[in-house]
mmCIF file of C-alpha atoms and ligand atoms in Angstrom:
data_model
loop_
_atom_site.group_PDB
_atom_site.id
_atom_site.type_symbol
_atom_site.label_atom_id
_atom_site.label_comp_id
_atom_site.label_asym_id
_atom_site.label_seq_id
_atom_site.Cartn_x
_atom_site.Cartn_y
_atom_site.Cartn_z
ATOM 1 C CA MET A 1 0.000 0.000 0.000
ATOM 2 C CA THR A 2 1.500 3.348 -0.981
ATOM 3 C CA ARG A 3 1.078 6.057 1.579
ATOM 4 C CA ARG A 4 0.468 9.462 0.014
ATOM 5 C CA VAL A 5 2.982 12.031 1.260
ATOM 6 C CA MET A 6 1.498 14.783 3.434
ATOM 7 C CA VAL A 7 3.075 18.207 3.905
ATOM 8 C CA ALA A 8 1.361 20.093 6.714
ATOM 9 C CA ALA A 9 1.747 23.646 8.012
ATOM 10 C CA ASN A 10 1.188 24.406 11.695
ATOM 11 C CA TRP A 11 0.962 28.176 11.956
ATOM 12 C CA LYS A 12 0.632 27.959 15.768
ATOM 13 C CA MET A 13 -0.266 31.381 17.297
ATOM 14 C CA HIS A 14 1.079 33.338 14.321
ATOM 15 C CA THR A 15 -0.615 35.478 11.619
ATOM 16 C CA ASP A 16 -3.626 37.778 11.945
ATOM 17 C CA ALA A 17 -6.813 38.034 9.899
ATOM 18 C CA GLY A 18 -5.048 39.720 6.997
ATOM 19 C CA SER A 19 -1.750 37.863 6.972
ATOM 20 C CA ALA A 20 -3.459 34.474 7.402
ATOM 21 C CA ARG A 21 -5.428 35.119 4.209
ATOM 22 C CA ASP A 22 -2.321 36.396 2.410
ATOM 23 C CA LEU A 23 -0.263 33.386 3.445
ATOM 24 C CA ALA A 24 -2.967 30.903 2.422
ATOM 25 C CA SER A 25 -3.454 32.678 -0.908
ATOM 26 C CA SER A 26 0.278 32.656 -1.640
ATOM 27 C CA VAL A 27 0.565 28.965 -0.818
ATOM 28 C CA LEU A 28 -2.476 28.135 -2.967
ATOM 29 C CA ALA A 29 -1.095 30.178 -5.871
ATOM 30 C CA GLY A 30 2.054 28.030 -5.776
ATOM 31 C CA LEU A 31 0.276 24.661 -5.761
ATOM 32 C CA SER A 32 -0.530 22.656 -8.827
ATOM 33 C CA ASP A 33 -2.713 19.578 -8.945
ATOM 34 C CA GLU A 34 0.125 17.700 -10.617
ATOM 35 C CA LEU A 35 1.887 17.556 -7.272
ATOM 36 C CA SER A 36 1.393 14.072 -5.885
ATOM 37 C CA CYS A 37 1.464 15.075 -2.215
ATOM 38 C CA GLU A 38 -1.343 16.243 0.028
ATOM 39 C CA VAL A 39 -1.060 19.684 1.661
ATOM 40 C CA VAL A 40 -2.804 20.579 4.922
ATOM 41 C CA LEU A 41 -2.913 24.035 6.527
ATOM 42 C CA PHE A 42 -3.470 24.390 10.291
ATOM 43 C CA PRO A 43 -4.182 28.119 10.856
ATOM 44 C CA PRO A 44 -5.148 29.578 14.230
ATOM 45 C CA ALA A 45 -8.768 28.576 14.931
ATOM 46 C CA LEU A 46 -10.067 32.074 14.383
ATOM 47 C CA PHE A 47 -8.937 32.009 10.747
ATOM 48 C CA VAL A 48 -9.789 28.411 9.854
ATOM 49 C CA GLU A 49 -13.047 29.330 8.165
ATOM 50 C CA ALA A 50 -11.440 32.077 6.057
ATOM 51 C CA VAL A 51 -8.716 29.683 4.941
ATOM 52 C CA VAL A 52 -11.280 26.969 4.146
ATOM 53 C CA THR A 53 -13.102 29.505 1.938
ATOM 54 C CA LEU A 54 -9.874 30.368 0.107
ATOM 55 C CA VAL A 55 -8.993 26.703 -0.391
ATOM 56 C CA SER A 56 -12.491 25.906 -1.698
ATOM 57 C CA GLY A 57 -12.366 28.898 -4.042
ATOM 58 C CA SER A 58 -8.972 27.821 -5.391
ATOM 59 C CA GLN A 59 -10.394 24.442 -6.505
ATOM 60 C CA SER A 60 -7.132 22.866 -5.324
ATOM 61 C CA ARG A 61 -7.546 19.122 -5.190
ATOM 62 C CA ILE A 62 -4.531 18.586 -2.953
ATOM 63 C CA CYS A 63 -5.060 21.138 -0.162
ATOM 64 C CA SER A 64 -7.294 20.999 2.898
ATOM 65 C CA VAL A 65 -7.505 22.646 6.319
ATOM 66 C CA GLY A 66 -7.476 21.634 9.973
ATOM 67 C CA GLY A 67 -7.683 22.981 13.514
ATOM 68 C CA GLN A 68 -4.743 22.995 15.923
ATOM 69 C CA ASP A 69 -6.594 21.584 18.945
ATOM 70 C CA LEU A 70 -10.087 20.759 20.207
ATOM 71 C CA HIS A 71 -11.880 20.241 23.507
ATOM 72 C CA HIS A 72 -12.750 16.678 24.486
ATOM 73 C CA GLU A 73 -16.436 17.550 25.008
ATOM 74 C CA ASP A 74 -18.751 18.264 22.075
ATOM 75 C CA LYS A 75 -20.333 21.357 23.655
ATOM 76 C CA GLY A 76 -20.880 22.998 27.009
ATOM 77 C CA ALA A 77 -19.749 25.682 29.436
ATOM 78 C CA PHE A 78 -16.038 25.731 28.543
ATOM 79 C CA THR A 79 -15.248 29.397 27.985
ATOM 80 C CA GLY A 80 -12.634 29.943 25.321
ATOM 81 C CA ALA A 81 -12.514 26.312 24.192
ATOM 82 C CA LEU A 82 -13.436 24.932 20.771
ATOM 83 C CA ALA A 83 -15.394 21.758 20.159
ATOM 84 C CA GLY A 84 -14.879 19.276 17.347
ATOM 85 C CA PRO A 85 -18.319 19.911 15.796
ATOM 86 C CA GLN A 86 -17.561 23.662 15.718
ATOM 87 C CA ILE A 87 -14.280 23.065 13.893
ATOM 88 C CA ALA A 88 -15.917 20.598 11.496
ATOM 89 C CA SER A 89 -18.742 23.060 10.756
ATOM 90 C CA THR A 90 -16.220 25.433 9.110
ATOM 91 C CA GLY A 91 -15.333 22.819 6.504
ATOM 92 C CA ALA A 92 -12.093 21.802 8.209
ATOM 93 C CA ARG A 93 -11.208 18.112 7.760
ATOM 94 C CA TRP A 94 -8.355 17.605 10.230
ATOM 95 C CA VAL A 95 -7.346 18.417 13.762
ATOM 96 C CA LEU A 96 -3.993 18.230 15.552
ATOM 97 C CA VAL A 97 -4.206 16.343 18.837
ATOM 98 C CA GLY A 98 -1.518 16.118 21.513
ATOM 99 C CA HIS A 99 0.930 18.610 20.022
ATOM 100 C CA SER A 100 3.897 18.956 22.371
ATOM 101 C CA GLU A 101 2.937 22.554 23.144
ATOM 102 C CA ARG A 102 -0.492 21.333 24.248
ATOM 103 C CA ARG A 103 1.114 18.595 26.334
ATOM 104 C CA HIS A 104 3.897 20.644 27.921
ATOM 105 C CA VAL A 105 2.539 24.209 27.993
ATOM 106 C CA PHE A 106 -1.172 23.507 28.538
ATOM 107 C CA GLY A 107 -0.871 20.245 30.456
ATOM 108 C CA ASP A 108 -2.701 17.829 28.151
ATOM 109 C CA ASP A 109 -1.862 14.383 29.561
ATOM 110 C CA ASP A 110 -2.177 11.023 27.808
ATOM 111 C CA ALA A 111 -5.746 10.543 29.050
ATOM 112 C CA THR A 112 -6.835 13.966 27.774
ATOM 113 C CA VAL A 113 -5.160 13.320 24.434
ATOM 114 C CA GLY A 114 -7.087 10.035 24.179
ATOM 115 C CA ARG A 115 -10.394 11.791 24.915
ATOM 116 C CA LYS A 116 -9.617 14.462 22.327
ATOM 117 C CA LEU A 117 -8.924 11.776 19.709
ATOM 118 C CA GLN A 118 -12.348 10.267 20.364
ATOM 119 C CA ALA A 119 -13.936 13.729 20.187
ATOM 120 C CA ALA A 120 -12.282 14.362 16.821
ATOM 121 C CA VAL A 121 -13.691 11.138 15.418
ATOM 122 C CA ARG A 122 -17.196 11.903 16.762
ATOM 123 C CA ALA A 123 -17.027 15.238 14.917
ATOM 124 C CA GLY A 124 -15.949 13.605 11.661
ATOM 125 C CA LEU A 125 -12.470 15.158 11.813
ATOM 126 C CA THR A 126 -9.382 13.084 11.038
ATOM 127 C CA PRO A 127 -6.904 13.445 13.907
ATOM 128 C CA VAL A 128 -3.195 14.044 13.469
ATOM 129 C CA LEU A 129 -1.860 12.590 16.703
ATOM 130 C CA CYS A 130 1.442 14.168 17.770
ATOM 131 C CA VAL A 131 3.951 12.306 19.920
ATOM 132 C CA GLY A 132 7.536 13.063 20.884
ATOM 133 C CA GLU A 133 10.092 12.787 23.660
ATOM 134 C CA GLN A 134 11.798 15.587 25.569
ATOM 135 C CA LEU A 135 15.557 16.024 25.584
ATOM 136 C CA ALA A 136 16.032 14.533 29.065
ATOM 137 C CA GLU A 137 14.037 11.471 27.986
ATOM 138 C CA ARG A 138 16.194 11.070 24.874
ATOM 139 C CA ASP A 139 19.372 11.447 26.944
ATOM 140 C CA ALA A 140 18.069 8.780 29.324
ATOM 141 C CA GLY A 141 17.562 6.388 26.394
ATOM 142 C CA GLU A 142 13.785 6.438 26.841
ATOM 143 C CA SER A 143 12.705 7.888 23.476
ATOM 144 C CA VAL A 144 11.051 4.769 22.069
ATOM 145 C CA ALA A 145 9.397 3.934 25.407
ATOM 146 C CA VAL A 146 7.989 7.472 25.725
ATOM 147 C CA VAL A 147 6.504 7.709 22.234
ATOM 148 C CA THR A 148 5.167 4.158 22.401
ATOM 149 C CA ARG A 149 3.450 4.969 25.698
ATOM 150 C CA GLN A 150 1.963 8.163 24.219
ATOM 151 C CA LEU A 151 0.749 6.257 21.175
ATOM 152 C CA GLU A 152 -0.730 3.304 23.028
ATOM 153 C CA ALA A 153 -2.435 5.491 25.648
ATOM 154 C CA ALA A 154 -4.004 7.670 22.964
ATOM 155 C CA LEU A 155 -5.148 4.758 20.808
ATOM 156 C CA ASP A 156 -6.714 2.744 23.623
ATOM 157 C CA GLY A 157 -10.262 2.161 22.356
ATOM 158 C CA PHE A 158 -9.622 3.992 19.070
ATOM 159 C CA PRO A 159 -11.268 2.128 16.158
ATOM 160 C CA VAL A 160 -8.685 0.240 14.079
ATOM 161 C CA ASP A 161 -10.343 1.156 10.777
ATOM 162 C CA GLN A 162 -10.569 4.894 11.608
ATOM 163 C CA GLU A 163 -8.282 7.116 9.516
ATOM 164 C CA LEU A 164 -5.422 8.508 11.560
ATOM 165 C CA VAL A 165 -2.159 10.333 10.919
ATOM 166 C CA VAL A 166 0.659 10.275 13.473
ATOM 167 C CA ALA A 167 3.301 13.006 13.734
ATOM 168 C CA TYR A 168 6.605 12.277 15.454
ATOM 169 C CA GLU A 169 7.868 15.588 16.812
ATOM 170 C CA PRO A 170 10.824 15.314 19.193
ATOM 171 C CA VAL A 171 10.359 18.200 21.633
ATOM 172 C CA TRP A 172 14.071 19.079 21.505
ATOM 173 C CA ALA A 173 13.808 19.666 17.740
ATOM 174 C CA ILE A 174 10.767 21.963 17.765
ATOM 175 C CA GLY A 175 11.602 25.580 17.058
ATOM 176 C CA THR A 176 15.220 25.018 18.033
ATOM 177 C CA GLY A 177 16.845 24.684 14.618
ATOM 178 C CA ARG A 178 18.079 21.281 15.823
ATOM 179 C CA THR A 179 16.527 18.750 13.429
ATOM 180 C CA ALA A 180 16.611 15.026 14.099
ATOM 181 C CA SER A 181 18.994 13.409 11.623
ATOM 182 C CA PRO A 182 17.191 11.445 8.905
ATOM 183 C CA GLU A 183 18.613 8.219 10.411
ATOM 184 C CA LEU A 184 17.388 9.031 13.919
ATOM 185 C CA ALA A 185 13.968 10.079 12.615
ATOM 186 C CA GLN A 186 13.717 6.892 10.524
ATOM 187 C CA GLU A 187 14.600 4.773 13.567
ATOM 188 C CA MET A 188 11.812 6.415 15.603
ATOM 189 C CA HIS A 189 9.296 6.179 12.761
ATOM 190 C CA SER A 190 10.077 2.519 12.319
ATOM 191 C CA ALA A 191 9.500 1.919 16.052
ATOM 192 C CA LEU A 192 6.197 3.823 15.856
ATOM 193 C CA ARG A 193 5.122 1.812 12.817
ATOM 194 C CA ALA A 194 5.834 -1.392 14.697
ATOM 195 C CA ALA A 195 3.799 -0.125 17.669
ATOM 196 C CA LEU A 196 0.907 0.683 15.300
ATOM 197 C CA GLY A 197 0.673 -2.995 14.418
ATOM 198 C CA GLY A 198 -1.270 -3.547 11.232
ATOM 199 C CA ARG A 199 -2.828 -0.065 11.098
ATOM 200 C CA ASP A 200 -2.342 1.702 7.770
ATOM 201 C CA VAL A 201 -1.222 5.062 9.142
ATOM 202 C CA ARG A 202 0.917 7.857 7.731
ATOM 203 C CA ILE A 203 3.668 9.020 10.068
ATOM 204 C CA LEU A 204 4.926 12.590 9.631
ATOM 205 C CA TYR A 205 8.130 14.058 11.029
ATOM 206 C CA GLY A 206 8.114 17.509 12.655
ATOM 207 C CA GLY A 207 10.822 19.612 14.277
ATOM 208 C CA SER A 208 12.849 22.309 12.476
ATOM 209 C CA VAL A 209 11.943 21.048 9.003
ATOM 210 C CA LYS A 210 13.383 23.444 6.410
ATOM 211 C CA PRO A 211 13.739 23.452 2.621
ATOM 212 C CA ALA A 212 17.336 22.271 3.108
ATOM 213 C CA ASN A 213 16.513 19.096 5.066
ATOM 214 C CA ALA A 214 12.997 18.215 3.863
ATOM 215 C CA ALA A 215 13.909 15.990 0.916
ATOM 216 C CA GLU A 216 16.330 13.862 2.887
ATOM 217 C CA LEU A 217 13.852 13.392 5.730
ATOM 218 C CA MET A 218 11.013 12.466 3.367
ATOM 219 C CA GLY A 219 13.358 10.098 1.540
ATOM 220 C CA GLN A 220 13.356 7.747 4.549
ATOM 221 C CA PRO A 221 11.184 4.657 4.104
ATOM 222 C CA ASP A 222 8.970 5.252 7.154
ATOM 223 C CA ILE A 223 8.659 9.051 6.891
ATOM 224 C CA ASP A 224 5.420 9.812 5.049
ATOM 225 C CA GLY A 225 5.601 13.585 5.160
ATOM 226 C CA VAL A 226 6.349 16.528 7.418
ATOM 227 C CA LEU A 227 4.603 18.834 9.882
ATOM 228 C CA VAL A 228 6.223 22.244 9.537
ATOM 229 C CA GLY A 229 6.128 25.112 12.041
ATOM 230 C CA GLY A 230 8.412 28.116 11.488
ATOM 231 C CA ALA A 231 9.235 27.400 7.846
ATOM 232 C CA SER A 232 5.526 27.268 6.961
ATOM 233 C CA LEU A 233 5.028 30.941 7.846
ATOM 234 C CA GLN A 234 6.666 32.065 4.602
ATOM 235 C CA ALA A 235 4.934 30.832 1.454
ATOM 236 C CA ASP A 236 8.274 30.532 -0.379
ATOM 237 C CA SER A 237 9.920 28.218 2.097
ATOM 238 C CA PHE A 238 6.765 26.151 2.595
ATOM 239 C CA LEU A 239 6.349 25.744 -1.181
ATOM 240 C CA GLN A 240 9.979 24.636 -1.438
ATOM 241 C CA ILE A 241 9.269 21.939 1.154
ATOM 242 C CA ILE A 242 6.169 20.871 -0.795
ATOM 243 C CA ARG A 243 8.241 20.564 -3.949
ATOM 244 C CA ALA A 244 10.821 18.515 -2.055
ATOM 245 C CA ALA A 245 8.072 15.976 -1.403
HETATM 246 P P1 13P B 301 9.177 24.025 13.896
HETATM 247 O O1 13P B 301 9.125 23.576 12.448
HETATM 248 O O2 13P B 301 9.091 25.519 14.046
HETATM 249 O O3 13P B 301 10.324 23.404 14.624
HETATM 250 O O4 13P B 301 7.825 23.479 14.594
HETATM 251 C C1 13P B 301 7.504 22.147 14.461
HETATM 252 C C2 13P B 301 6.150 21.915 14.990
HETATM 253 O O5 13P B 301 5.919 21.985 16.186
HETATM 254 C C3 13P B 301 5.063 21.634 14.032
HETATM 255 O O6 13P B 301 3.914 21.209 14.677
#
């Protein structure tokens, strides 16, 4: 089974109403349907609907949009939070779950991540489950154990036939300029694939992906694409990464 390469942009808490539209428009202008990869944009929640409208208007057959996080309940008194059905109602198709900034800045633990995965599925969104070890865990030789625990905890009770994408994002490589070497990333992806058993899941790499290292990373047998932070905030560099796929 060939796994279609995915190149995803996580804009995090960057852009505003105007620059989000400009960035999406510039990316869309640089895409052609001949590209074989799939492109996903994860704007801040406030701009998801505007970006969905631009993507729909562009008639691009390879680009779609997702949210960066969701609440584990479908509705209720949760001031400031966003529910899966709300995100889905904008036309978004995807949602990031368990990003390291959610885990380590906002305190999402494995149980919460698992509940959010279920909430995504209830809303008809395809989750992109992020896992990754911290530097101290890598130094202690615990990387595989940590990501396997994160994966297994999140997927407990998750339907085997439900579409899922996993993103391996070592915390020490995010926003630091310190990318995992292609060999190290491949080793981790291969361990994750083994832990996924027979599931047909794409596994993306994230952490300081740039135009200069994207092709080599995506050339590894178990790396099915990339999740890009900083380098996705400029259309030029993000388009270069797309072309490297
Ligand atoms: P950077 O590409 O800025 O390291 O961010 C990676 C990331 O966290 C994507 O989700």
